[in-house]
């Protein structure tokens, strides 16, 4: 039997887990990290050229910061009353009005918050991390994987949540046992050499916690991984008692294995980070640098270019009336969901790509409880519980551990058909459902719930969704990213990192570099 | 199972119903690993679910509400708003109320199935029947009157099947 690359990868994945699989994939040339190559260097004099930047999200503010430093005159036009766009945090005292007019007053206690959008940063998002460092944004660990959190399905184990540790360990042990037995009995003799066969068996004993007969059984050894019935202690009566593994067929039937590799993709492997105090600390860091360039409460209505420059009209939401701004160039970071509704004279093929992009919906819940029962009763410190309930997951705050005060859970993070239904509800109604579902995993909800806030992204007035979906990215990407005249488009949507801040920043840096090259070349032309 | 607290402390929510008590139902034996098929999702703990509520979230991949009004309220109202009035922020959702674009069913059917600009395609989460019913619903409500009467045209599931990719 000959082996294709794909089946080899599958075998590696089965035998050694996803981490090994990713290593194998990297060797085979699959995986790649962010293409950030350190702070950009913009050489050459823009000779006072003026750039209008539309949108003060991370893409817009990155462009503004770098272009001002390179000698441009910069002005940012932003719809909201503050900077950051989707890089956003809700805290006690904040008020948020969604489309349709429903207003939520956030009642969280001091120090608690919800990141309604971005909440975690992979360790290889070099651009985001570098700007955090440059802007003095303090980062702390974000906990993706917690062995003591739960896996839960309504119809598995009688609806009782299972500890991640037990399912993951028992599954690993028992598939190792199967593979070891098959190997030992010669079933894989055509696939593995005699020499590798012994190595494979040795590795499975190690990896799968097997005994000398290649069995995964109740023992002190397996309990050291899956947990004990009675954990080891000190003094009299301190000896541990091992626990009984859950059988493979129960695990298979439960479907709880579907979440075992959630933390194994490159985007979720440890170490992950979050800004201390809330994701918008990044927005605030940028705002400290470029806040003086921003006109807030300004809704862009049109963006028209001609051979002399770019003219942008906006509605002044505070003072009323329409204002006009002109620049030599423009970087537009307005999401395509909205840009498609704005009057512009970009080329027809660009307009067609803009119009072809809709935005995914998503719902996120911040629920505050009177005490941190998940820590106090269940010893869950950060990390994520996965469930097939419509809330999809519960994430525990990876900060202020052991505090006596109230704590805020991410009480749900829904997508797809579920998110559409949450989107169509009023805030109180959404919270009611999130509390109901969460109470099926943590019964303490009914006693301890205090207040909640939720953000459904199709109702966010200044983006109309969560992130951009390409109809045909391969065919259309170049058209969207290309600079035709004086306008460059940038933002999360023009990246191969959709729904990540890294994509927004890299897209902006790339647009800035190309625009700058164009400006300095044409300046050189002017003076000749 | 210890009885649930009846204190409903969902502040700001007008809910004060008795939870349906779950322990009345026969439960499969947790120790044997018998997998429960008893419809746990109906075991409400914090509020009493009404009939319409049970259609919510019944399928992670699709909407299961039946009838034009129920489908409208479960998905369309999130953008076009409960009275079809639309919404305006930095971007906008068009009003369906008093909308002449709804005169013929072909256009709304196409937009619902395939999406259009910021409107996502909804064909994959709605059945032919649901699309036809919600099409007729928006064309006969919110000041629109294109379904009944002499010149009225009603959309059919077959019309919807015809525009699917
Ligand atoms: C639910 C969710 C979860 C996410 N999770 C993560 C995560 O864990 N980690 C991560 O790194 N990223 C995550 N992201 C992605 C991240 O938020 C985005 O990639 C990034 O913030 C986008 O930045 P941007 O500058 O391209 O766009 P935006 O931040 O949307 O900026 C665009 C700006 O344009 C403004 N604007 C819009 N219309 C107009 C107008 N007409 N006139 C003037 N101004 C206008 C908006 O107000 C906004 O400020 C998540 C996003 C969401 C929604």
XYZ file of C-alpha atoms and ligand atoms in Angstrom:
746
model
C 0.000 0.000 0.000
C 1.498 3.320 -0.968
C 0.813 6.366 1.084
C -0.260 9.783 -0.147
C 0.891 12.911 1.651
C -2.626 13.378 2.893
C -2.949 9.951 4.412
C 0.503 10.290 5.905
C -0.623 13.495 7.586
C -3.778 11.816 8.783
C -1.741 9.038 10.308
C 0.623 11.428 11.976
C -2.395 13.287 13.335
C -3.997 10.148 14.666
C -0.861 8.709 16.124
C 0.741 11.738 17.628
C -1.924 14.393 17.933
C -2.402 17.665 16.210
C 0.770 19.318 17.418
C 2.882 16.738 15.680
C 0.616 17.043 12.686
C 1.301 20.754 12.475
C 5.011 20.176 12.710
C 4.728 17.693 9.888
C 2.682 20.189 7.911
C 5.270 22.911 8.382
C 7.985 20.577 7.129
C 5.812 19.846 4.129
C 5.504 23.555 3.486
C 1.945 24.206 4.632
C 1.917 26.473 7.667
C 3.094 30.066 7.765
C 3.217 32.827 10.347
C 2.410 36.529 10.007
C 4.404 38.340 7.329
C 5.174 41.298 9.612
C 8.811 42.240 9.158
C 9.210 44.856 11.877
C 8.351 48.573 11.843
C 8.032 49.878 8.295
C 10.554 52.322 6.933
C 9.108 54.928 4.623
C 12.018 56.597 2.909
C 11.679 59.573 0.619
C 9.922 62.885 1.184
C 6.184 63.037 0.582
C 6.624 66.844 0.268
C 3.695 67.660 2.486
C 1.180 65.527 0.622
C -2.103 65.270 2.466
C -3.812 61.950 3.192
C -7.396 61.517 4.278
C -7.916 58.353 6.289
C -11.457 57.049 6.595
C -12.184 55.079 9.752
C -10.288 55.157 13.057
C -10.102 51.413 13.647
C -6.734 49.724 13.999
C -6.159 49.815 10.213
C -6.877 53.544 9.982
C -4.846 54.463 13.046
C -1.884 52.336 11.963
C -1.859 54.130 8.606
C -2.160 57.519 10.318
C 0.640 56.843 12.777
C 3.095 55.684 10.131
C 2.209 58.282 7.520
C 2.455 61.216 9.879
C 5.838 59.917 10.996
C 6.890 59.819 7.332
C 6.002 63.478 6.833
C 2.446 63.408 5.522
C -0.312 65.735 6.606
C -2.940 63.340 7.951
C -6.602 63.661 8.829
C -8.837 60.814 10.034
C -12.607 60.876 9.658
C -14.490 58.586 12.037
C -18.193 57.891 12.516
C -18.025 56.990 16.189
C -17.391 59.220 19.182
C -14.239 57.277 19.934
C -11.423 55.424 18.235
C -10.798 51.705 17.867
C -13.674 50.405 15.760
C -14.098 46.706 16.432
C -11.206 46.822 18.941
C -13.692 47.618 21.655
C -14.436 46.987 25.339
C -17.611 47.510 27.378
C -17.284 48.406 31.062
C -19.565 49.501 33.878
C -20.974 52.959 33.110
C -20.754 52.484 29.335
C -23.869 52.753 27.267
C -24.310 51.095 23.867
C -27.139 51.709 21.409
C -27.541 49.134 18.662
C -29.374 49.508 15.357
C -33.081 49.600 16.091
C -32.478 51.878 19.051
C -32.195 49.470 21.991
C -29.741 50.887 24.518
C -27.883 48.801 27.070
C -26.413 50.452 30.139
C -23.537 48.329 31.315
C -23.710 47.663 35.057
C -20.498 45.707 35.569
C -18.485 46.315 38.723
C -15.222 48.227 38.536
C -12.527 46.216 36.764
C -14.911 43.847 34.991
C -15.520 44.060 31.259
C -16.671 42.371 28.058
C -14.614 42.414 24.876
C -17.530 42.236 22.412
C -15.199 41.800 19.438
C -11.542 40.800 19.543
C -10.535 39.089 22.787
C -7.355 37.074 22.135
C -4.048 37.566 20.357
C -1.952 34.662 19.054
C 1.754 34.739 19.890
C 2.653 34.956 16.190
C 0.603 38.073 15.446
C 3.841 39.974 15.379
C 2.421 43.289 14.171
C -0.235 43.554 16.885
C 2.287 42.521 19.528
C 4.877 44.978 18.250
C 2.428 47.892 18.281
C 1.364 46.897 21.800
C 4.991 47.128 22.842
C 5.558 50.427 21.060
C 2.343 51.927 22.447
C 2.916 50.728 26.017
C -0.062 48.347 26.079
C 0.403 45.822 28.867
C -0.326 42.234 27.823
C -1.253 39.293 30.019
C -1.901 35.634 29.142
C -5.202 34.711 27.571
C -6.166 31.165 28.514
C -7.572 29.162 25.632
C -7.189 25.633 26.941
C -8.154 24.634 30.449
C -8.098 20.931 31.326
C -10.426 21.585 34.214
C -13.090 23.328 32.126
C -15.897 21.296 30.583
C -17.063 19.666 27.418
C -20.821 19.482 27.277
C -23.548 18.139 25.018
C -27.179 18.114 26.031
C -27.589 14.510 24.986
C -24.279 13.071 26.183
C -23.604 11.815 29.699
C -27.148 12.705 30.655
C -26.410 16.359 29.998
C -23.692 16.392 32.655
C -20.608 18.420 31.697
C -17.391 16.391 31.533
C -13.965 17.708 32.467
C -11.827 18.324 29.395
C -8.969 16.509 31.134
C -10.852 13.228 31.412
C -12.200 13.131 27.871
C -8.898 14.226 26.330
C -6.781 11.796 28.348
C -9.062 8.811 27.938
C -9.457 9.419 24.243
C -5.718 9.723 23.725
C -5.025 6.649 25.832
C -7.545 4.486 24.071
C -6.724 5.415 20.497
C -3.092 4.782 21.409
C -4.078 1.399 22.736
C -5.883 0.568 19.499
C -3.009 1.692 17.364
C -0.490 -0.135 19.537
C -2.466 -3.363 19.337
C -2.826 -3.076 15.587
C 0.877 -2.380 15.261
C 1.827 -5.206 17.580
C -0.370 -7.663 15.708
C 1.309 -6.744 12.453
C -1.634 -4.901 10.913
C 0.627 -2.018 9.922
C 3.591 -4.052 8.751
C 3.202 -2.732 5.232
C 3.217 0.855 6.478
C 6.048 0.824 9.007
C 9.484 -0.689 8.874
C 10.494 -3.223 11.501
C 12.732 -0.643 13.137
C 10.046 2.028 13.215
C 7.503 -0.459 14.501
C 9.310 -0.792 17.823
C 9.757 2.977 18.039
C 6.078 3.481 17.312
C 5.124 1.036 20.062
C 7.481 2.706 22.523
C 6.064 6.101 21.644
C 2.485 4.925 22.051
C 3.242 3.505 25.487
C 4.620 6.901 26.441
C 2.068 9.031 24.652
C -0.950 6.925 25.498
C -0.033 6.078 29.102
C -0.206 2.347 28.248
C 0.844 -0.550 30.454
C 3.291 -3.309 29.439
C 0.489 -5.086 27.547
C -0.341 -1.979 25.559
C -3.505 -1.384 27.576
C -4.891 1.884 28.831
C -6.267 0.969 32.258
C -7.223 2.369 35.628
C -3.934 2.972 37.450
C -1.924 5.536 39.346
C -0.130 6.161 36.090
C -3.226 7.009 34.017
C -4.762 8.898 36.946
C -1.740 11.129 36.996
C -3.098 12.393 33.655
C -6.862 12.002 33.928
C -7.200 12.827 37.628
C -7.803 10.655 40.675
C -10.830 9.508 42.562
C -8.929 10.695 45.607
C -6.061 13.032 44.875
C -2.699 12.556 46.634
C -2.279 14.502 49.866
C -0.045 14.747 52.920
C -0.159 13.186 56.383
C -2.308 10.192 57.330
C -4.697 8.729 54.741
C -2.986 10.639 52.018
C -2.522 7.905 49.442
C -4.242 8.587 46.145
C -6.977 6.410 44.725
C -6.951 6.017 40.967
C -10.007 6.765 38.859
C -11.807 4.664 36.267
C -11.338 5.751 32.649
C -14.402 6.434 30.515
C -14.683 3.776 27.828
C -13.847 4.586 24.230
C -17.328 3.798 22.946
C -18.884 6.235 25.408
C -16.500 8.944 24.326
C -17.076 8.214 20.659
C -20.846 8.177 21.104
C -20.828 11.367 23.148
C -19.276 13.406 20.288
C -17.374 15.368 22.937
C -14.192 14.655 20.956
C -15.255 17.327 18.444
C -13.658 20.007 20.642
C -10.440 18.254 21.604
C -8.329 20.101 19.040
C -9.901 23.561 19.449
C -6.754 24.902 21.083
C -4.417 23.197 18.629
C -4.644 25.426 15.561
C -1.847 27.922 15.156
C -4.366 30.630 15.943
C -5.212 29.150 19.313
C -2.023 27.503 20.549
C -0.488 28.869 23.701
C 0.787 31.395 24.358
C -2.121 33.693 23.615
C -2.404 37.218 25.010
C -4.937 39.845 25.936
C -4.380 43.447 26.970
C -4.740 43.894 30.737
C -7.976 45.763 31.414
C -9.680 45.148 28.065
C -8.914 44.874 24.342
C -9.539 48.570 23.727
C -6.320 49.335 25.610
C -4.802 48.882 22.143
C -7.240 51.392 20.678
C -6.435 53.792 23.501
C -2.718 53.323 22.879
C -3.145 54.299 19.236
C -5.492 57.131 20.167
C -2.840 58.620 22.435
C -0.597 58.864 19.356
C -3.001 59.939 16.640
C -6.133 61.110 18.506
C -5.330 64.718 17.560
C -5.755 63.797 13.891
C -9.271 62.369 14.272
C -12.544 64.111 13.497
C -15.144 62.126 15.459
C -18.904 61.873 14.912
C -18.336 62.247 11.199
C -20.230 59.915 8.871
C -18.602 59.633 5.461
C -21.193 60.050 2.702
C -19.028 60.129 -0.403
C -15.470 59.610 -1.575
C -14.669 60.938 -5.052
C -11.271 61.086 -6.716
C -10.071 62.962 -9.776
C -6.656 63.771 -11.232
C -6.027 66.448 -8.574
C -7.041 64.716 -5.399
C -9.732 63.066 -3.330
C -12.849 64.784 -1.994
C -14.711 63.311 0.951
C -18.053 64.528 2.191
C -19.267 63.677 5.656
C -22.263 64.342 7.818
C -21.364 66.150 11.014
C -23.381 64.156 13.547
C -22.762 66.636 16.347
C -22.947 70.049 14.699
C -25.247 68.963 11.887
C -24.787 69.635 8.207
C -22.397 68.298 5.629
C -18.664 68.992 5.589
C -16.151 68.513 2.823
C -12.500 67.534 3.123
C -9.953 67.198 0.382
C -6.638 65.417 0.268
C -4.048 64.380 -2.250
C -4.596 60.744 -1.332
C -6.981 58.650 0.700
C -6.786 55.401 2.652
C -10.271 54.044 3.158
C -10.691 51.463 5.935
C -14.483 51.572 6.022
C -15.818 47.995 6.005
C -17.116 46.934 2.579
C -20.572 46.349 4.093
C -20.782 50.139 4.460
C -18.474 51.282 1.659
C -20.907 49.615 -0.759
C -23.551 52.083 0.395
C -21.316 55.140 0.038
C -21.125 57.218 -3.111
C -17.713 56.607 -4.730
C -16.127 56.517 -8.177
C -13.783 53.589 -7.780
C -13.352 51.427 -10.883
C -16.202 49.115 -11.848
C -14.362 45.921 -11.017
C -13.439 47.243 -7.575
C -17.024 48.334 -6.967
C -18.195 44.856 -7.934
C -15.864 43.237 -5.396
C -16.963 45.666 -2.675
C -20.599 44.851 -3.439
C -19.962 41.122 -3.367
C -18.840 41.059 0.262
C -21.278 40.490 3.087
C -20.336 40.230 6.750
C -20.709 37.267 9.097
C -23.001 37.619 12.072
C -21.967 36.777 15.616
C -23.345 37.247 19.117
C -21.325 37.703 22.289
C -22.592 37.875 25.859
C -21.038 39.360 28.974
C -22.762 38.060 32.099
C -21.858 39.324 35.546
C -22.298 37.084 38.592
C -22.237 38.025 42.246
C -19.324 35.706 42.911
C -16.781 33.740 40.892
C -18.477 30.411 41.506
C -16.551 28.744 38.655
C -13.375 29.342 40.636
C -14.772 28.869 44.124
C -16.912 25.783 43.487
C -15.373 24.236 40.376
C -11.710 25.319 40.329
C -11.891 26.677 36.812
C -9.425 29.490 36.289
C -9.718 30.980 32.822
C -10.147 28.897 29.684
C -13.195 27.747 27.800
C -16.065 25.307 28.269
C -17.559 24.074 24.984
C -21.194 23.095 24.571
C -23.651 22.202 21.826
C -26.151 24.605 23.391
C -26.766 27.752 21.319
C -24.334 29.757 23.484
C -21.548 27.496 22.022
C -19.094 28.252 24.806
C -18.505 29.845 28.173
C -15.163 31.526 28.746
C -13.878 32.310 32.212
C -12.061 35.586 32.899
C -8.276 35.107 32.858
C -7.733 38.023 35.225
C -8.453 38.966 38.868
C -8.325 35.310 39.945
C -9.536 34.575 43.500
C -11.144 37.976 43.878
C -14.181 37.998 46.165
C -16.136 40.435 44.094
C -18.399 39.818 41.130
C -16.963 38.333 37.941
C -17.932 38.543 34.277
C -18.123 35.465 32.089
C -18.197 35.415 28.342
C -21.586 33.748 28.524
C -21.834 32.801 24.858
C -20.242 33.283 21.461
C -22.636 32.249 18.708
C -22.352 32.074 14.928
C -24.434 31.107 11.928
C -28.150 30.342 12.185
C -27.968 30.764 15.954
C -26.445 34.225 15.695
C -29.186 35.338 13.263
C -31.809 34.448 15.854
C -29.999 36.238 18.684
C -29.569 39.194 16.328
C -33.324 39.433 15.860
C -33.984 39.599 19.620
C -33.985 42.588 21.926
C -31.120 42.717 24.457
C -33.128 41.551 27.506
C -34.508 38.612 25.615
C -31.039 37.549 24.441
C -29.681 37.714 27.962
C -32.580 35.646 29.210
C -31.665 32.820 26.802
C -27.941 33.016 27.560
C -28.667 32.707 31.276
C -31.016 29.793 30.674
C -28.504 27.847 28.617
C -25.568 28.621 30.883
C -27.567 27.418 33.896
C -27.665 23.946 32.329
C -23.893 23.783 32.712
C -23.487 25.843 35.875
C -26.624 25.579 38.057
C -25.192 28.417 40.160
C -26.382 30.797 37.422
C -29.900 30.904 38.827
C -28.711 32.171 42.212
C -25.730 34.234 41.227
C -26.646 36.092 38.039
C -26.576 39.838 38.426
C -26.607 41.647 35.049
C -25.614 41.201 31.449
C -24.855 42.881 28.157
C -24.706 41.425 24.660
C -23.513 42.549 21.259
C -24.966 41.074 18.082
C -22.697 42.170 15.269
C -25.246 42.607 12.494
C -26.759 45.318 14.689
C -23.499 47.184 15.258
C -24.232 50.524 13.515
C -20.726 51.136 12.207
C -19.829 47.778 10.669
C -23.044 45.787 10.006
C -21.360 42.495 10.858
C -18.361 40.790 12.261
C -15.904 40.239 9.422
C -16.001 40.241 5.627
C -16.801 37.098 3.647
C -15.294 36.821 0.162
C -17.359 35.245 -2.584
C -14.168 34.329 -4.441
C -11.102 35.602 -2.659
C -8.636 34.043 -5.036
C -10.171 35.829 -8.022
C -11.048 39.142 -6.352
C -8.347 39.870 -3.812
C -5.922 41.636 -6.127
C -8.684 43.851 -7.471
C -9.616 45.010 -3.975
C -6.041 45.560 -2.813
C -4.685 47.222 -5.963
C -4.284 51.030 -5.882
C -5.717 52.462 -9.102
C -5.571 56.189 -8.600
C -5.323 58.079 -5.337
C -7.336 55.814 -3.068
C -6.090 52.711 -1.269
C -8.511 50.365 0.472
C -7.352 48.650 3.663
C -8.618 46.851 6.742
C -9.347 43.410 8.146
C -11.279 42.487 4.994
C -8.227 42.876 2.734
C -6.136 40.227 4.401
C -5.751 36.496 4.612
C -6.382 36.888 8.349
C -10.110 37.680 8.306
C -11.499 38.452 11.725
C -8.083 39.122 13.216
C -6.577 42.466 14.190
C -3.275 41.342 12.670
C -4.993 41.291 9.281
C -6.215 44.878 9.731
C -2.762 46.167 10.666
C -0.868 44.227 7.995
C -3.322 45.360 5.360
C -2.835 48.990 6.409
C 0.959 48.720 6.445
C 0.972 47.181 2.999
C -1.351 49.883 1.622
C 0.813 52.609 3.208
C 3.996 51.188 1.697
C 2.549 50.925 -1.779
C 0.911 54.342 -1.635
C 4.109 55.902 -0.344
C 6.096 54.333 -3.162
C 3.600 55.787 -5.618
C 3.729 59.245 -3.994
C 7.508 59.465 -3.844
C 7.864 58.199 -7.421
C 5.374 60.705 -8.778
C 6.927 63.505 -6.667
C 10.264 62.615 -8.226
C 8.531 62.829 -11.604
C 7.065 66.275 -10.777
C 10.441 67.798 -9.937
C 12.191 66.552 -13.065
C -30.978 16.460 41.840
C -31.585 19.156 44.364
C -34.624 21.313 43.675
C -33.854 24.465 41.788
C -34.135 27.806 43.369
C -37.253 29.632 42.336
C -35.642 33.008 42.783
C -35.424 34.418 39.339
C -32.960 37.190 39.543
C -32.592 38.136 35.941
C -32.430 41.827 36.648
C -34.032 43.990 34.051
C -35.958 41.074 32.609
C -39.658 40.690 32.979
C -39.458 37.004 33.761
C -40.873 35.504 36.912
C -42.178 32.166 35.802
C -41.731 28.889 37.597
C -39.040 26.771 36.044
C -40.320 23.557 34.539
C -38.964 21.060 36.966
C -36.616 18.697 35.234
C -36.547 15.850 37.741
C -40.063 14.703 36.836
C -38.773 13.265 33.623
C -37.339 9.770 33.509
C -33.585 10.042 33.166
C -31.336 7.482 31.552
C -28.791 6.064 33.918
C -25.706 8.237 33.887
C -23.473 5.441 35.173
C -24.218 3.070 32.314
C -23.489 5.730 29.772
C -26.929 5.443 28.230
C -27.206 8.571 26.210
C -30.167 10.695 27.022
C -32.554 11.267 24.141
C -35.170 12.870 26.286
C -35.135 16.282 24.682
C -33.097 18.104 27.298
C -33.523 21.328 25.468
C -37.072 21.481 26.712
C -35.993 21.267 30.332
C -36.148 24.976 31.033
C -34.705 26.044 34.343
C -35.011 29.808 34.472
C -38.158 30.649 32.533
C -41.195 28.948 31.144
C -40.783 28.437 27.440
C -43.810 29.063 25.278
C -44.580 27.171 22.090
C -42.945 29.753 19.848
C -39.799 29.701 21.991
C -39.231 26.037 21.282
C -38.721 26.749 17.594
C -35.732 28.914 18.493
C -32.288 27.327 18.147
C -33.833 23.939 17.433
C -31.248 23.250 14.721
C -27.753 24.740 14.804
C -27.597 24.934 11.003
C -31.053 26.230 10.006
C -34.121 28.085 11.120
C -37.029 25.875 12.077
C -39.706 28.529 12.566
C -42.758 27.988 10.390
C -44.874 30.618 8.668
C -43.896 33.981 7.237
C -44.359 35.986 10.402
C -42.330 33.634 12.593
C -39.489 33.501 10.066
C -39.543 37.282 9.703
C -39.310 37.785 13.462
C -36.579 35.184 13.901
C -34.188 36.488 11.276
C -35.250 39.414 9.049
C -36.330 41.636 11.940
C -32.736 41.661 13.186
C -31.791 43.940 10.287
C -35.004 45.248 8.733
C -36.458 45.744 12.226
C -39.741 44.534 13.752
C -42.030 46.863 11.770
C -39.992 46.660 8.573
C -38.856 50.205 9.214
C -35.155 49.524 8.487
C -32.332 51.192 10.396
C -29.637 53.794 9.846
C -26.189 54.119 11.391
C -22.883 54.544 9.579
C -24.477 52.066 7.202
C -28.139 51.241 6.794
C -30.681 48.454 6.411
C -33.433 49.408 3.965
C -37.041 49.668 5.079
C -39.298 46.944 3.739
C -42.315 48.951 4.869
C -44.015 50.672 1.950
C -41.409 49.296 -0.436
C -42.364 49.193 -4.117
C -39.478 46.862 -4.894
C -41.653 44.125 -3.390
C -44.349 44.323 -6.059
C -43.199 41.112 -7.753
C -42.001 38.117 -5.755
C -38.982 37.347 -7.964
C -36.816 40.145 -6.596
C -37.239 39.479 -2.858
C -36.874 35.740 -3.438
C -33.620 36.286 -5.261
C -32.283 38.678 -2.608
C -33.227 36.359 0.257
C -31.655 33.276 -1.316
C -28.502 34.870 -2.757
C -28.035 37.955 -0.617
C -27.180 41.381 -2.005
C -24.308 43.611 -0.901
C -24.439 43.755 2.930
C -27.405 41.386 3.034
C -26.071 37.862 3.563
C -27.439 34.971 1.491
C -30.010 33.162 3.616
C -30.830 30.352 1.212
C -28.789 27.830 3.141
C -30.561 28.383 6.456
C -34.121 28.601 5.060
C -36.211 26.037 3.170
C -38.101 26.783 -0.035
C -41.323 26.968 1.974
C -39.856 29.372 4.497
C -38.531 31.680 1.788
C -41.864 31.658 -0.066
C -43.801 32.329 3.127
C -41.593 35.147 4.341
C -41.651 36.664 0.862
C -45.420 36.715 0.949
C -45.360 38.029 4.474
C -43.260 41.100 3.690
C -45.257 41.662 0.486
C -48.521 41.718 2.412
C -47.516 43.573 5.592
C -45.897 46.851 6.600
C -48.104 48.769 4.192
C -47.363 46.455 1.253
C -50.312 44.809 -0.493
C -49.014 42.706 -3.350
C -50.289 39.222 -2.520
C -54.090 39.415 -2.237
C -56.628 40.928 -4.619
C -57.079 40.858 -8.349
C -53.469 41.685 -9.302
C -51.996 39.889 -6.326
C -49.258 37.323 -6.870
C -48.212 34.810 -4.225
C -44.729 33.313 -4.199
C -44.516 29.512 -4.136
C -41.827 27.109 -2.931
C -41.329 26.154 -6.597
C -40.409 29.761 -7.400
C -37.762 29.538 -4.713
C -36.420 26.184 -5.865
C -36.004 27.745 -9.294
C -33.513 30.404 -8.150
C -31.387 28.218 -5.940
C -27.855 27.751 -7.193
C -16.924 39.032 17.336
C -15.524 39.344 16.886
C -14.450 38.634 17.403
C -13.153 38.915 17.008
N -12.137 38.248 17.617
C -10.860 38.640 17.381
C -9.799 38.155 18.182
O -10.000 37.379 19.128
N -8.535 38.579 17.917
C -8.267 39.473 16.926
O -7.108 39.840 16.746
N -9.277 39.960 16.146
C -10.556 39.583 16.363
N -11.585 40.139 15.648
C -11.266 40.937 14.431
C -10.867 42.391 14.684
O -11.804 43.014 15.513
C -10.825 43.130 13.349
O -10.061 42.399 12.414
C -10.201 44.514 13.449
O -10.550 45.150 14.653
C -10.677 45.328 12.247
O -10.031 46.576 12.191
P -10.303 47.565 10.976
O -9.565 48.811 11.267
O -10.046 46.866 9.701
O -11.895 47.803 10.989
P -12.778 48.522 12.110
O -12.227 48.324 13.440
O -14.176 48.088 11.866
O -12.624 50.061 11.743
C -13.410 50.683 10.774
C -13.790 52.055 11.293
O -14.541 52.723 10.285
C -15.564 53.455 10.893
N -16.627 53.715 9.917
C -17.499 52.840 9.367
N -18.338 53.487 8.525
C -17.980 54.790 8.510
C -18.461 55.942 7.832
N -19.489 55.885 6.975
N -17.843 57.105 8.091
C -16.805 57.188 8.936
N -16.303 56.143 9.609
C -16.883 54.944 9.390
C -16.018 52.565 12.021
O -16.705 53.289 13.006
C -14.686 52.006 12.522
O -14.141 52.779 13.552
C -12.905 39.902 16.032
C -13.974 40.628 15.505
C -15.266 40.376 15.927
C -16.384 41.205 15.384
